């Protein structure tokens, strides 16, 4: 639907007061995320203003386990426009395990006048899934299939003609993607994107990693 250019899609987050069963708070029964697509003429502000009218005749009971029957009874409802990865303009992504020279390649390519890196010299953070649990492992990507338009605005293909200063190549570096097949699949939907995957010979990588791990330590010979 989004590829046709005829609709806009939105993430609708609906909140209820926390559920109490007995004397305990029940998590997960007071927060829902739904999607809605409307004609392109409807923007985020107009949908937000008329959201309760749009859903007035919709019974939400089957979707909420009978916790919420009408949207007007919710504590709050947030609307956020989302876009698909195929609507983005990114030409190059640098990925690779830690300590594999991704930062060095990043800095080298930044010197080229026709290459612009998202987030400049830093790693480019992808949006996280709104339904994920807390991440306990840093080297992980949990980007959703549809991303917030507020995050994607500088990357949208429809904005190309409006910005004559845009570089010929838009690139980013995010090494953790090498461990995240789900996010790589999302990025592969970006038209024309190329991946620069950096790896080192295992023994050389291990030696370099050990040297970095022990930087600042003094070695005693006594």
mmCIF file with all atom_site columns, C-alpha atoms in Angstrom:
data_model
loop_
_atom_site.group_PDB
_atom_site.id
_atom_site.type_symbol
_atom_site.label_atom_id
_atom_site.label_alt_id
_atom_site.label_comp_id
_atom_site.label_asym_id
_atom_site.label_entity_id
_atom_site.label_seq_id
_atom_site.pdbx_PDB_ins_code
_atom_site.Cartn_x
_atom_site.Cartn_y
_atom_site.Cartn_z
_atom_site.occupancy
_atom_site.B_iso_or_equiv
_atom_site.pdbx_formal_charge
_atom_site.auth_seq_id
_atom_site.auth_comp_id
_atom_site.auth_asym_id
_atom_site.auth_atom_id
_atom_site.pdbx_PDB_model_num
ATOM 1   C CA . UNK A 1 1   ? 0.000   0.000   0.000  1.00 0.00 ? 1   UNK A CA 1
ATOM 2   C CA . UNK A 1 2   ? 2.743   2.451   0.914  1.00 0.00 ? 2   UNK A CA 1
ATOM 3   C CA . UNK A 1 3   ? 4.581   1.722   -2.347 1.00 0.00 ? 3   UNK A CA 1
ATOM 4   C CA . UNK A 1 4   ? 1.580   2.993   -4.351 1.00 0.00 ? 4   UNK A CA 1
ATOM 5   C CA . UNK A 1 5   ? 1.926   6.456   -2.823 1.00 0.00 ? 5   UNK A CA 1
ATOM 6   C CA . UNK A 1 6   ? -1.831  6.647   -2.350 1.00 0.00 ? 6   UNK A CA 1
ATOM 7   C CA . UNK A 1 7   ? -2.006  6.044   1.385  1.00 0.00 ? 7   UNK A CA 1
ATOM 8   C CA . UNK A 1 8   ? -0.364  6.965   4.662  1.00 0.00 ? 8   UNK A CA 1
ATOM 9   C CA . UNK A 1 9   ? 0.041   4.421   7.430  1.00 0.00 ? 9   UNK A CA 1
ATOM 10  C CA . UNK A 1 10  ? 0.130   5.108   11.149 1.00 0.00 ? 10  UNK A CA 1
ATOM 11  C CA . UNK A 1 11  ? 1.015   3.322   14.345 1.00 0.00 ? 11  UNK A CA 1
ATOM 12  C CA . UNK A 1 12  ? -1.747  3.657   16.921 1.00 0.00 ? 12  UNK A CA 1
ATOM 13  C CA . UNK A 1 13  ? -0.720  3.098   20.541 1.00 0.00 ? 13  UNK A CA 1
ATOM 14  C CA . UNK A 1 14  ? -3.634  2.801   22.956 1.00 0.00 ? 14  UNK A CA 1
ATOM 15  C CA . UNK A 1 15  ? -3.219  2.964   26.731 1.00 0.00 ? 15  UNK A CA 1
ATOM 16  C CA . UNK A 1 16  ? -5.511  1.882   29.534 1.00 0.00 ? 16  UNK A CA 1
ATOM 17  C CA . UNK A 1 17  ? -5.069  2.189   33.267 1.00 0.00 ? 17  UNK A CA 1
ATOM 18  C CA . UNK A 1 18  ? -3.066  -0.737  34.642 1.00 0.00 ? 18  UNK A CA 1
ATOM 19  C CA . UNK A 1 19  ? -5.058  -3.893  35.325 1.00 0.00 ? 19  UNK A CA 1
ATOM 20  C CA . UNK A 1 20  ? -5.314  -5.160  38.889 1.00 0.00 ? 20  UNK A CA 1
ATOM 21  C CA . UNK A 1 21  ? -6.092  -8.832  39.477 1.00 0.00 ? 21  UNK A CA 1
ATOM 22  C CA . UNK A 1 22  ? -6.457  -9.594  43.160 1.00 0.00 ? 22  UNK A CA 1
ATOM 23  C CA . UNK A 1 23  ? -3.743  -7.409  44.655 1.00 0.00 ? 23  UNK A CA 1
ATOM 24  C CA . UNK A 1 24  ? -1.229  -7.674  41.824 1.00 0.00 ? 24  UNK A CA 1
ATOM 25  C CA . UNK A 1 25  ? -0.577  -5.418  38.852 1.00 0.00 ? 25  UNK A CA 1
ATOM 26  C CA . UNK A 1 26  ? -0.943  -7.281  35.548 1.00 0.00 ? 26  UNK A CA 1
ATOM 27  C CA . UNK A 1 27  ? 1.533   -6.146  32.900 1.00 0.00 ? 27  UNK A CA 1
ATOM 28  C CA . UNK A 1 28  ? 0.693   -6.429  29.203 1.00 0.00 ? 28  UNK A CA 1
ATOM 29  C CA . UNK A 1 29  ? -3.074  -5.990  29.403 1.00 0.00 ? 29  UNK A CA 1
ATOM 30  C CA . UNK A 1 30  ? -3.134  -2.206  29.323 1.00 0.00 ? 30  UNK A CA 1
ATOM 31  C CA . UNK A 1 31  ? -1.175  -1.313  26.182 1.00 0.00 ? 31  UNK A CA 1
ATOM 32  C CA . UNK A 1 32  ? -1.888  -2.155  22.551 1.00 0.00 ? 32  UNK A CA 1
ATOM 33  C CA . UNK A 1 33  ? -0.299  -1.251  19.213 1.00 0.00 ? 33  UNK A CA 1
ATOM 34  C CA . UNK A 1 34  ? -2.357  -1.309  16.035 1.00 0.00 ? 34  UNK A CA 1
ATOM 35  C CA . UNK A 1 35  ? -1.827  -0.113  12.492 1.00 0.00 ? 35  UNK A CA 1
ATOM 36  C CA . UNK A 1 36  ? -4.142  1.960   10.335 1.00 0.00 ? 36  UNK A CA 1
ATOM 37  C CA . UNK A 1 37  ? -3.788  3.110   6.712  1.00 0.00 ? 37  UNK A CA 1
ATOM 38  C CA . UNK A 1 38  ? -5.814  6.023   5.345  1.00 0.00 ? 38  UNK A CA 1
ATOM 39  C CA . UNK A 1 39  ? -5.901  8.034   2.071  1.00 0.00 ? 39  UNK A CA 1
ATOM 40  C CA . UNK A 1 40  ? -2.770  10.121  1.590  1.00 0.00 ? 40  UNK A CA 1
ATOM 41  C CA . UNK A 1 41  ? -4.705  13.359  2.010  1.00 0.00 ? 41  UNK A CA 1
ATOM 42  C CA . UNK A 1 42  ? -5.068  12.568  5.722  1.00 0.00 ? 42  UNK A CA 1
ATOM 43  C CA . UNK A 1 43  ? -2.014  13.629  7.698  1.00 0.00 ? 43  UNK A CA 1
ATOM 44  C CA . UNK A 1 44  ? -1.015  12.829  11.285 1.00 0.00 ? 44  UNK A CA 1
ATOM 45  C CA . UNK A 1 45  ? -2.564  15.940  12.815 1.00 0.00 ? 45  UNK A CA 1
ATOM 46  C CA . UNK A 1 46  ? -5.955  15.467  11.139 1.00 0.00 ? 46  UNK A CA 1
ATOM 47  C CA . UNK A 1 47  ? -6.094  11.766  12.057 1.00 0.00 ? 47  UNK A CA 1
ATOM 48  C CA . UNK A 1 48  ? -5.182  12.547  15.662 1.00 0.00 ? 48  UNK A CA 1
ATOM 49  C CA . UNK A 1 49  ? -7.906  15.196  15.852 1.00 0.00 ? 49  UNK A CA 1
ATOM 50  C CA . UNK A 1 50  ? -10.620 12.825  14.570 1.00 0.00 ? 50  UNK A CA 1
ATOM 51  C CA . UNK A 1 51  ? -9.306  9.511   15.894 1.00 0.00 ? 51  UNK A CA 1
ATOM 52  C CA . UNK A 1 52  ? -12.203 8.778   18.252 1.00 0.00 ? 52  UNK A CA 1
ATOM 53  C CA . UNK A 1 53  ? -14.721 9.608   15.525 1.00 0.00 ? 53  UNK A CA 1
ATOM 54  C CA . UNK A 1 54  ? -12.978 7.227   13.091 1.00 0.00 ? 54  UNK A CA 1
ATOM 55  C CA . UNK A 1 55  ? -13.098 4.365   15.607 1.00 0.00 ? 55  UNK A CA 1
ATOM 56  C CA . UNK A 1 56  ? -16.482 5.208   17.119 1.00 0.00 ? 56  UNK A CA 1
ATOM 57  C CA . UNK A 1 57  ? -18.262 2.321   15.366 1.00 0.00 ? 57  UNK A CA 1
ATOM 58  C CA . UNK A 1 58  ? -15.420 -0.188  15.829 1.00 0.00 ? 58  UNK A CA 1
ATOM 59  C CA . UNK A 1 59  ? -15.696 -2.756  18.627 1.00 0.00 ? 59  UNK A CA 1
ATOM 60  C CA . UNK A 1 60  ? -12.262 -3.239  20.153 1.00 0.00 ? 60  UNK A CA 1
ATOM 61  C CA . UNK A 1 61  ? -13.257 -5.979  22.586 1.00 0.00 ? 61  UNK A CA 1
ATOM 62  C CA . UNK A 1 62  ? -11.956 -8.916  20.470 1.00 0.00 ? 62  UNK A CA 1
ATOM 63  C CA . UNK A 1 63  ? -8.610  -7.135  20.047 1.00 0.00 ? 63  UNK A CA 1
ATOM 64  C CA . UNK A 1 64  ? -8.117  -6.282  23.713 1.00 0.00 ? 64  UNK A CA 1
ATOM 65  C CA . UNK A 1 65  ? -9.391  -9.377  25.482 1.00 0.00 ? 65  UNK A CA 1
ATOM 66  C CA . UNK A 1 66  ? -12.550 -7.431  26.405 1.00 0.00 ? 66  UNK A CA 1
ATOM 67  C CA . UNK A 1 67  ? -10.448 -4.904  28.359 1.00 0.00 ? 67  UNK A CA 1
ATOM 68  C CA . UNK A 1 68  ? -11.458 -2.048  26.076 1.00 0.00 ? 68  UNK A CA 1
ATOM 69  C CA . UNK A 1 69  ? -14.588 -1.876  23.926 1.00 0.00 ? 69  UNK A CA 1
ATOM 70  C CA . UNK A 1 70  ? -14.496 1.674   22.582 1.00 0.00 ? 70  UNK A CA 1
ATOM 71  C CA . UNK A 1 71  ? -11.519 3.905   21.864 1.00 0.00 ? 71  UNK A CA 1
ATOM 72  C CA . UNK A 1 72  ? -13.161 6.826   23.654 1.00 0.00 ? 72  UNK A CA 1
ATOM 73  C CA . UNK A 1 73  ? -12.837 4.856   26.915 1.00 0.00 ? 73  UNK A CA 1
ATOM 74  C CA . UNK A 1 74  ? -9.030  4.597   26.646 1.00 0.00 ? 74  UNK A CA 1
ATOM 75  C CA . UNK A 1 75  ? -6.828  6.676   28.926 1.00 0.00 ? 75  UNK A CA 1
ATOM 76  C CA . UNK A 1 76  ? -4.869  7.939   25.894 1.00 0.00 ? 76  UNK A CA 1
ATOM 77  C CA . UNK A 1 77  ? -4.127  7.131   22.255 1.00 0.00 ? 77  UNK A CA 1
ATOM 78  C CA . UNK A 1 78  ? -0.997  8.218   20.390 1.00 0.00 ? 78  UNK A CA 1
ATOM 79  C CA . UNK A 1 79  ? -0.682  8.386   16.608 1.00 0.00 ? 79  UNK A CA 1
ATOM 80  C CA . UNK A 1 80  ? 2.639   8.210   14.758 1.00 0.00 ? 80  UNK A CA 1
ATOM 81  C CA . UNK A 1 81  ? 3.122   8.043   10.998 1.00 0.00 ? 81  UNK A CA 1
ATOM 82  C CA . UNK A 1 82  ? 5.276   5.167   9.779  1.00 0.00 ? 82  UNK A CA 1
ATOM 83  C CA . UNK A 1 83  ? 7.008   4.453   6.462  1.00 0.00 ? 83  UNK A CA 1
ATOM 84  C CA . UNK A 1 84  ? 8.446   1.357   4.804  1.00 0.00 ? 84  UNK A CA 1
ATOM 85  C CA . UNK A 1 85  ? 12.146  0.710   4.220  1.00 0.00 ? 85  UNK A CA 1
ATOM 86  C CA . UNK A 1 86  ? 11.537  0.716   0.452  1.00 0.00 ? 86  UNK A CA 1
ATOM 87  C CA . UNK A 1 87  ? 10.715  4.433   0.688  1.00 0.00 ? 87  UNK A CA 1
ATOM 88  C CA . UNK A 1 88  ? 14.188  5.308   2.005  1.00 0.00 ? 88  UNK A CA 1
ATOM 89  C CA . UNK A 1 89  ? 17.275  6.503   0.153  1.00 0.00 ? 89  UNK A CA 1
ATOM 90  C CA . UNK A 1 90  ? 20.488  4.933   1.494  1.00 0.00 ? 90  UNK A CA 1
ATOM 91  C CA . UNK A 1 91  ? 23.302  3.821   -0.801 1.00 0.00 ? 91  UNK A CA 1
ATOM 92  C CA . UNK A 1 92  ? 25.855  2.300   1.578  1.00 0.00 ? 92  UNK A CA 1
ATOM 93  C CA . UNK A 1 93  ? 25.880  0.537   4.954  1.00 0.00 ? 93  UNK A CA 1
ATOM 94  C CA . UNK A 1 94  ? 29.132  -0.384  6.720  1.00 0.00 ? 94  UNK A CA 1
ATOM 95  C CA . UNK A 1 95  ? 28.830  -3.418  8.970  1.00 0.00 ? 95  UNK A CA 1
ATOM 96  C CA . UNK A 1 96  ? 31.198  -5.855  10.652 1.00 0.00 ? 96  UNK A CA 1
ATOM 97  C CA . UNK A 1 97  ? 32.113  -7.328  14.028 1.00 0.00 ? 97  UNK A CA 1
ATOM 98  C CA . UNK A 1 98  ? 33.786  -5.107  16.631 1.00 0.00 ? 98  UNK A CA 1
ATOM 99  C CA . UNK A 1 99  ? 37.415  -4.209  16.048 1.00 0.00 ? 99  UNK A CA 1
ATOM 100 C CA . UNK A 1 100 ? 37.267  -5.005  12.331 1.00 0.00 ? 100 UNK A CA 1
ATOM 101 C CA . UNK A 1 101 ? 38.228  -1.517  11.030 1.00 0.00 ? 101 UNK A CA 1
ATOM 102 C CA . UNK A 1 102 ? 34.680  -0.253  10.414 1.00 0.00 ? 102 UNK A CA 1
ATOM 103 C CA . UNK A 1 103 ? 35.565  3.051   12.111 1.00 0.00 ? 103 UNK A CA 1
ATOM 104 C CA . UNK A 1 104 ? 38.727  3.437   9.995  1.00 0.00 ? 104 UNK A CA 1
ATOM 105 C CA . UNK A 1 105 ? 36.836  2.892   6.735  1.00 0.00 ? 105 UNK A CA 1
ATOM 106 C CA . UNK A 1 106 ? 34.124  5.253   7.961  1.00 0.00 ? 106 UNK A CA 1
ATOM 107 C CA . UNK A 1 107 ? 36.615  8.070   8.612  1.00 0.00 ? 107 UNK A CA 1
ATOM 108 C CA . UNK A 1 108 ? 38.353  7.476   5.264  1.00 0.00 ? 108 UNK A CA 1
ATOM 109 C CA . UNK A 1 109 ? 35.140  7.672   3.243  1.00 0.00 ? 109 UNK A CA 1
ATOM 110 C CA . UNK A 1 110 ? 34.007  10.784  5.100  1.00 0.00 ? 110 UNK A CA 1
ATOM 111 C CA . UNK A 1 111 ? 36.815  12.687  3.362  1.00 0.00 ? 111 UNK A CA 1
ATOM 112 C CA . UNK A 1 112 ? 35.086  12.182  0.008  1.00 0.00 ? 112 UNK A CA 1
ATOM 113 C CA . UNK A 1 113 ? 33.035  15.276  -0.953 1.00 0.00 ? 113 UNK A CA 1
ATOM 114 C CA . UNK A 1 114 ? 30.180  13.256  -2.427 1.00 0.00 ? 114 UNK A CA 1
ATOM 115 C CA . UNK A 1 115 ? 29.674  10.970  0.561  1.00 0.00 ? 115 UNK A CA 1
ATOM 116 C CA . UNK A 1 116 ? 27.551  11.991  3.531  1.00 0.00 ? 116 UNK A CA 1
ATOM 117 C CA . UNK A 1 117 ? 27.356  9.827   6.636  1.00 0.00 ? 117 UNK A CA 1
ATOM 118 C CA . UNK A 1 118 ? 24.256  9.798   8.788  1.00 0.00 ? 118 UNK A CA 1
ATOM 119 C CA . UNK A 1 119 ? 25.160  10.864  12.344 1.00 0.00 ? 119 UNK A CA 1
ATOM 120 C CA . UNK A 1 120 ? 28.529  12.090  11.036 1.00 0.00 ? 120 UNK A CA 1
ATOM 121 C CA . UNK A 1 121 ? 31.348  10.101  12.690 1.00 0.00 ? 121 UNK A CA 1
ATOM 122 C CA . UNK A 1 122 ? 29.121  8.174   15.123 1.00 0.00 ? 122 UNK A CA 1
ATOM 123 C CA . UNK A 1 123 ? 27.332  4.886   14.626 1.00 0.00 ? 123 UNK A CA 1
ATOM 124 C CA . UNK A 1 124 ? 23.895  5.414   13.118 1.00 0.00 ? 124 UNK A CA 1
ATOM 125 C CA . UNK A 1 125 ? 21.185  4.163   15.479 1.00 0.00 ? 125 UNK A CA 1
ATOM 126 C CA . UNK A 1 126 ? 18.224  2.421   13.893 1.00 0.00 ? 126 UNK A CA 1
ATOM 127 C CA . UNK A 1 127 ? 14.802  2.743   15.536 1.00 0.00 ? 127 UNK A CA 1
ATOM 128 C CA . UNK A 1 128 ? 13.877  0.003   17.989 1.00 0.00 ? 128 UNK A CA 1
ATOM 129 C CA . UNK A 1 129 ? 10.769  -2.112  17.932 1.00 0.00 ? 129 UNK A CA 1
ATOM 130 C CA . UNK A 1 130 ? 8.028   -0.674  20.145 1.00 0.00 ? 130 UNK A CA 1
ATOM 131 C CA . UNK A 1 131 ? 7.054   -4.161  21.282 1.00 0.00 ? 131 UNK A CA 1
ATOM 132 C CA . UNK A 1 132 ? 10.481  -5.352  22.380 1.00 0.00 ? 132 UNK A CA 1
ATOM 133 C CA . UNK A 1 133 ? 11.445  -6.187  25.927 1.00 0.00 ? 133 UNK A CA 1
ATOM 134 C CA . UNK A 1 134 ? 14.432  -4.483  27.543 1.00 0.00 ? 134 UNK A CA 1
ATOM 135 C CA . UNK A 1 135 ? 17.645  -5.287  25.718 1.00 0.00 ? 135 UNK A CA 1
ATOM 136 C CA . UNK A 1 136 ? 20.292  -6.937  27.859 1.00 0.00 ? 136 UNK A CA 1
ATOM 137 C CA . UNK A 1 137 ? 22.776  -7.450  25.029 1.00 0.00 ? 137 UNK A CA 1
ATOM 138 C CA . UNK A 1 138 ? 24.045  -4.308  23.343 1.00 0.00 ? 138 UNK A CA 1
ATOM 139 C CA . UNK A 1 139 ? 25.063  -5.934  20.058 1.00 0.00 ? 139 UNK A CA 1
ATOM 140 C CA . UNK A 1 140 ? 21.541  -6.371  18.789 1.00 0.00 ? 140 UNK A CA 1
ATOM 141 C CA . UNK A 1 141 ? 19.210  -4.564  16.402 1.00 0.00 ? 141 UNK A CA 1
ATOM 142 C CA . UNK A 1 142 ? 15.431  -4.707  16.796 1.00 0.00 ? 142 UNK A CA 1
ATOM 143 C CA . UNK A 1 143 ? 14.205  -2.269  14.133 1.00 0.00 ? 143 UNK A CA 1
ATOM 144 C CA . UNK A 1 144 ? 10.571  -2.819  13.065 1.00 0.00 ? 144 UNK A CA 1
ATOM 145 C CA . UNK A 1 145 ? 9.308   -3.467  9.526  1.00 0.00 ? 145 UNK A CA 1
ATOM 146 C CA . UNK A 1 146 ? 7.755   0.022   9.464  1.00 0.00 ? 146 UNK A CA 1
ATOM 147 C CA . UNK A 1 147 ? 9.792   2.893   10.890 1.00 0.00 ? 147 UNK A CA 1
ATOM 148 C CA . UNK A 1 148 ? 8.657   6.255   12.308 1.00 0.00 ? 148 UNK A CA 1
ATOM 149 C CA . UNK A 1 149 ? 8.494   8.996   9.703  1.00 0.00 ? 149 UNK A CA 1
ATOM 150 C CA . UNK A 1 150 ? 10.072  11.378  12.244 1.00 0.00 ? 150 UNK A CA 1
ATOM 151 C CA . UNK A 1 151 ? 13.211  9.186   12.192 1.00 0.00 ? 151 UNK A CA 1
ATOM 152 C CA . UNK A 1 152 ? 13.148  8.547   8.434  1.00 0.00 ? 152 UNK A CA 1
ATOM 153 C CA . UNK A 1 153 ? 12.407  12.108  7.258  1.00 0.00 ? 153 UNK A CA 1
ATOM 154 C CA . UNK A 1 154 ? 15.983  12.911  6.084  1.00 0.00 ? 154 UNK A CA 1
ATOM 155 C CA . UNK A 1 155 ? 16.120  9.603   4.184  1.00 0.00 ? 155 UNK A CA 1
ATOM 156 C CA . UNK A 1 156 ? 12.828  9.651   2.303  1.00 0.00 ? 156 UNK A CA 1
ATOM 157 C CA . UNK A 1 157 ? 13.178  9.351   -1.471 1.00 0.00 ? 157 UNK A CA 1
ATOM 158 C CA . UNK A 1 158 ? 10.337  11.828  -2.019 1.00 0.00 ? 158 UNK A CA 1
ATOM 159 C CA . UNK A 1 159 ? 12.477  14.549  -0.414 1.00 0.00 ? 159 UNK A CA 1
ATOM 160 C CA . UNK A 1 160 ? 15.357  14.193  -2.921 1.00 0.00 ? 160 UNK A CA 1
ATOM 161 C CA . UNK A 1 161 ? 14.155  16.830  -5.361 1.00 0.00 ? 161 UNK A CA 1
ATOM 162 C CA . UNK A 1 162 ? 13.638  19.341  -2.556 1.00 0.00 ? 162 UNK A CA 1
ATOM 163 C CA . UNK A 1 163 ? 17.272  19.261  -1.411 1.00 0.00 ? 163 UNK A CA 1
ATOM 164 C CA . UNK A 1 164 ? 19.794  20.065  -4.184 1.00 0.00 ? 164 UNK A CA 1
ATOM 165 C CA . UNK A 1 165 ? 22.652  19.915  -1.639 1.00 0.00 ? 165 UNK A CA 1
ATOM 166 C CA . UNK A 1 166 ? 22.073  16.225  -1.022 1.00 0.00 ? 166 UNK A CA 1
ATOM 167 C CA . UNK A 1 167 ? 25.225  14.172  -1.490 1.00 0.00 ? 167 UNK A CA 1
ATOM 168 C CA . UNK A 1 168 ? 25.484  11.588  -4.257 1.00 0.00 ? 168 UNK A CA 1
ATOM 169 C CA . UNK A 1 169 ? 25.975  8.829   -1.683 1.00 0.00 ? 169 UNK A CA 1
ATOM 170 C CA . UNK A 1 170 ? 24.217  8.602   1.670  1.00 0.00 ? 170 UNK A CA 1
ATOM 171 C CA . UNK A 1 171 ? 25.911  6.111   3.992  1.00 0.00 ? 171 UNK A CA 1
ATOM 172 C CA . UNK A 1 172 ? 25.955  4.966   7.591  1.00 0.00 ? 172 UNK A CA 1
ATOM 173 C CA . UNK A 1 173 ? 27.943  2.703   9.905  1.00 0.00 ? 173 UNK A CA 1
ATOM 174 C CA . UNK A 1 174 ? 26.346  0.305   12.343 1.00 0.00 ? 174 UNK A CA 1
ATOM 175 C CA . UNK A 1 175 ? 28.556  -2.728  13.101 1.00 0.00 ? 175 UNK A CA 1
ATOM 176 C CA . UNK A 1 176 ? 25.924  -4.496  15.229 1.00 0.00 ? 176 UNK A CA 1
ATOM 177 C CA . UNK A 1 177 ? 23.844  -5.192  12.118 1.00 0.00 ? 177 UNK A CA 1
ATOM 178 C CA . UNK A 1 178 ? 26.151  -8.071  11.263 1.00 0.00 ? 178 UNK A CA 1
ATOM 179 C CA . UNK A 1 179 ? 24.520  -9.972  14.144 1.00 0.00 ? 179 UNK A CA 1
ATOM 180 C CA . UNK A 1 180 ? 20.942  -9.004  13.229 1.00 0.00 ? 180 UNK A CA 1
ATOM 181 C CA . UNK A 1 181 ? 19.528  -10.917 10.281 1.00 0.00 ? 181 UNK A CA 1
ATOM 182 C CA . UNK A 1 182 ? 16.088  -9.384  10.803 1.00 0.00 ? 182 UNK A CA 1
ATOM 183 C CA . UNK A 1 183 ? 17.383  -5.821  10.416 1.00 0.00 ? 183 UNK A CA 1
ATOM 184 C CA . UNK A 1 184 ? 19.570  -6.775  7.447  1.00 0.00 ? 184 UNK A CA 1
ATOM 185 C CA . UNK A 1 185 ? 16.465  -8.085  5.713  1.00 0.00 ? 185 UNK A CA 1
ATOM 186 C CA . UNK A 1 186 ? 14.696  -4.790  6.397  1.00 0.00 ? 186 UNK A CA 1
ATOM 187 C CA . UNK A 1 187 ? 17.608  -2.819  4.952  1.00 0.00 ? 187 UNK A CA 1
ATOM 188 C CA . UNK A 1 188 ? 17.740  -5.034  1.857  1.00 0.00 ? 188 UNK A CA 1
ATOM 189 C CA . UNK A 1 189 ? 14.357  -3.556  0.943  1.00 0.00 ? 189 UNK A CA 1
ATOM 190 C CA . UNK A 1 190 ? 15.987  -0.129  0.486  1.00 0.00 ? 190 UNK A CA 1
ATOM 191 C CA . UNK A 1 191 ? 16.332  0.266   -3.313 1.00 0.00 ? 191 UNK A CA 1
ATOM 192 C CA . UNK A 1 192 ? 19.945  0.123   -4.506 1.00 0.00 ? 192 UNK A CA 1
ATOM 193 C CA . UNK A 1 193 ? 21.600  -0.188  -1.081 1.00 0.00 ? 193 UNK A CA 1
ATOM 194 C CA . UNK A 1 194 ? 25.076  -1.769  -0.913 1.00 0.00 ? 194 UNK A CA 1
ATOM 195 C CA . UNK A 1 195 ? 26.674  -3.392  2.137  1.00 0.00 ? 195 UNK A CA 1
ATOM 196 C CA . UNK A 1 196 ? 30.350  -3.090  2.971  1.00 0.00 ? 196 UNK A CA 1
ATOM 197 C CA . UNK A 1 197 ? 31.022  -5.950  5.390  1.00 0.00 ? 197 UNK A CA 1
ATOM 198 C CA . UNK A 1 198 ? 34.426  -5.909  7.057  1.00 0.00 ? 198 UNK A CA 1
ATOM 199 C CA . UNK A 1 199 ? 36.118  -8.957  8.600  1.00 0.00 ? 199 UNK A CA 1
ATOM 200 C CA . UNK A 1 200 ? 39.597  -9.721  9.881  1.00 0.00 ? 200 UNK A CA 1
ATOM 201 C CA . UNK A 1 201 ? 41.688  -12.871 9.893  1.00 0.00 ? 201 UNK A CA 1
ATOM 202 C CA . UNK A 1 202 ? 40.647  -14.622 13.147 1.00 0.00 ? 202 UNK A CA 1
ATOM 203 C CA . UNK A 1 203 ? 44.065  -14.773 14.827 1.00 0.00 ? 203 UNK A CA 1
ATOM 204 C CA . UNK A 1 204 ? 44.843  -11.177 13.914 1.00 0.00 ? 204 UNK A CA 1
ATOM 205 C CA . UNK A 1 205 ? 41.415  -10.108 15.160 1.00 0.00 ? 205 UNK A CA 1
ATOM 206 C CA . UNK A 1 206 ? 41.888  -11.956 18.472 1.00 0.00 ? 206 UNK A CA 1
ATOM 207 C CA . UNK A 1 207 ? 45.333  -10.439 19.039 1.00 0.00 ? 207 UNK A CA 1
ATOM 208 C CA . UNK A 1 208 ? 44.093  -6.938  18.237 1.00 0.00 ? 208 UNK A CA 1
ATOM 209 C CA . UNK A 1 209 ? 41.059  -7.372  20.492 1.00 0.00 ? 209 UNK A CA 1
ATOM 210 C CA . UNK A 1 210 ? 43.255  -8.517  23.393 1.00 0.00 ? 210 UNK A CA 1
ATOM 211 C CA . UNK A 1 211 ? 45.559  -5.537  22.944 1.00 0.00 ? 211 UNK A CA 1
ATOM 212 C CA . UNK A 1 212 ? 42.596  -3.171  23.012 1.00 0.00 ? 212 UNK A CA 1
ATOM 213 C CA . UNK A 1 213 ? 41.089  -4.917  26.045 1.00 0.00 ? 213 UNK A CA 1
ATOM 214 C CA . UNK A 1 214 ? 44.304  -4.445  28.040 1.00 0.00 ? 214 UNK A CA 1
ATOM 215 C CA . UNK A 1 215 ? 45.044  -0.866  26.963 1.00 0.00 ? 215 UNK A CA 1
ATOM 216 C CA . UNK A 1 216 ? 46.087  1.191   29.978 1.00 0.00 ? 216 UNK A CA 1
ATOM 217 C CA . UNK A 1 217 ? 47.197  -1.780  32.064 1.00 0.00 ? 217 UNK A CA 1
ATOM 218 C CA . UNK A 1 218 ? 50.759  -1.813  33.300 1.00 0.00 ? 218 UNK A CA 1
ATOM 219 C CA . UNK A 1 219 ? 52.709  -5.037  32.931 1.00 0.00 ? 219 UNK A CA 1
ATOM 220 C CA . UNK A 1 220 ? 54.835  -5.957  35.917 1.00 0.00 ? 220 UNK A CA 1
ATOM 221 C CA . UNK A 1 221 ? 58.055  -7.970  35.299 1.00 0.00 ? 221 UNK A CA 1
ATOM 222 C CA . UNK A 1 222 ? 58.786  -8.549  38.969 1.00 0.00 ? 222 UNK A CA 1
#
